[in-house]
Short mmCIF file of C-alpha atoms in Angstrom, two decimals:
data_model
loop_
_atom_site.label_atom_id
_atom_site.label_comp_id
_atom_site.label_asym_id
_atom_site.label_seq_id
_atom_site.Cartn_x
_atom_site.Cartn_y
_atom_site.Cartn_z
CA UNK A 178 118.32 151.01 132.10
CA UNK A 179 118.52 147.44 130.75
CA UNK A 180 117.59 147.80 126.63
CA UNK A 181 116.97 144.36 125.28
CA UNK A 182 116.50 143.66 121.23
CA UNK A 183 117.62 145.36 118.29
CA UNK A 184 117.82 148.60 117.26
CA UNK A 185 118.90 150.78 114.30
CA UNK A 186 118.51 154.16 112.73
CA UNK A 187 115.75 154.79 110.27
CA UNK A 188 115.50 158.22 108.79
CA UNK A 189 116.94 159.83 112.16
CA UNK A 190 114.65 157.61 114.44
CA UNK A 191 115.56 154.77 116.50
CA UNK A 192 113.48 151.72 115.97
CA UNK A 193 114.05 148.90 118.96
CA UNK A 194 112.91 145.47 117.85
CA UNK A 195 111.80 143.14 120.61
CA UNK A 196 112.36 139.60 118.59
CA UNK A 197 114.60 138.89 115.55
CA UNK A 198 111.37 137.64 113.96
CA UNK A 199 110.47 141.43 113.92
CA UNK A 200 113.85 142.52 112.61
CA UNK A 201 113.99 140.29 109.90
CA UNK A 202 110.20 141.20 109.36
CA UNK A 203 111.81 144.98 108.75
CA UNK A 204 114.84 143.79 106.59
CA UNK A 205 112.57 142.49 104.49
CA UNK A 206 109.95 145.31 103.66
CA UNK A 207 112.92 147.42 103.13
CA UNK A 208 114.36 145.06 100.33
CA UNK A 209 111.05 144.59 98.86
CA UNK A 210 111.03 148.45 98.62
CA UNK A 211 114.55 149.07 97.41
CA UNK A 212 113.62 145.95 94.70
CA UNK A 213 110.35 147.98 93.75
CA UNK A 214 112.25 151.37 93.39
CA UNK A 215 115.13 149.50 91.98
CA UNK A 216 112.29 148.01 88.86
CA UNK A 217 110.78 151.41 88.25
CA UNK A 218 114.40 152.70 87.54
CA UNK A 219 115.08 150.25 84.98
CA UNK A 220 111.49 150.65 83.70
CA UNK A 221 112.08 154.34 83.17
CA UNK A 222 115.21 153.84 81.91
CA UNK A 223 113.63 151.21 79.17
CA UNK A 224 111.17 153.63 78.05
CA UNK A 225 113.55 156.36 77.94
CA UNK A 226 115.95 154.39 75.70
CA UNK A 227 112.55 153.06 73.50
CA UNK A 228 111.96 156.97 73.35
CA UNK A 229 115.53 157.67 72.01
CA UNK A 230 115.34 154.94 69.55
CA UNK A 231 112.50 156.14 67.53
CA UNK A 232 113.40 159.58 67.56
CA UNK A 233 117.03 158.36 66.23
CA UNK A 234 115.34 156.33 63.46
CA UNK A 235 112.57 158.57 62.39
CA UNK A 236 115.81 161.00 62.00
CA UNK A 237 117.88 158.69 59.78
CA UNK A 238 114.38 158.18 57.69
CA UNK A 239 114.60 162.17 57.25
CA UNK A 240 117.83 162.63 56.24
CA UNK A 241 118.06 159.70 54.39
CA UNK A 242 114.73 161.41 52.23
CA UNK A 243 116.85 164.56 52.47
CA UNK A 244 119.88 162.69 51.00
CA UNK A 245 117.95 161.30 48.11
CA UNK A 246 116.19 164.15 47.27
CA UNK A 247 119.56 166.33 46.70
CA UNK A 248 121.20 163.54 44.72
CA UNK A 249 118.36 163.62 42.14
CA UNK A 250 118.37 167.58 42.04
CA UNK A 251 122.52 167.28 41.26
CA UNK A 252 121.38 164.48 38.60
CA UNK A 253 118.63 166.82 36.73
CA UNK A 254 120.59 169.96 36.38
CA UNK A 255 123.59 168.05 35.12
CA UNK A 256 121.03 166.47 32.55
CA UNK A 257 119.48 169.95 31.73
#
């Protein structure tokens, strides 16, 4: 049996392509995809990170309140 084109595995099936137009047509739906799954990554990432920032800031703003207040507590009962 004569088997003319390309061919390659894709998620445990062959796929034959007839023309190179057709394989190229292939390699390039998979990058798009891999680019697409590669942006929501960093997107998630991003927002993850945005996420961690505020949290670490509205943290510092608390103990930095914290902070304060126990300095002027020290302050008044070394006054009184």
């Amino acid at each position: 049996m004569l088997l003319t084109g390309f061919s390659f595995y894709f998620f445990e099936r062959i796929i034959m392509f007839t023309t190179p137009e057709q394989y190229i047509a292939a390699h390039k739906a998979a990058i798009d995809t891999l680019h697409a799954v590669a942006m929501k990554s960093v997107e998630g990432f991003e927002r993850m990170m945005e996420l961690q920032l505020q949290a670490t800031k509205a943290s510092m703003a608390e103990s930095n309140e914290q902070v304060k207040a126990l300095l002027s507590a020290k302050v008044a009962e070394r006054l009184g």
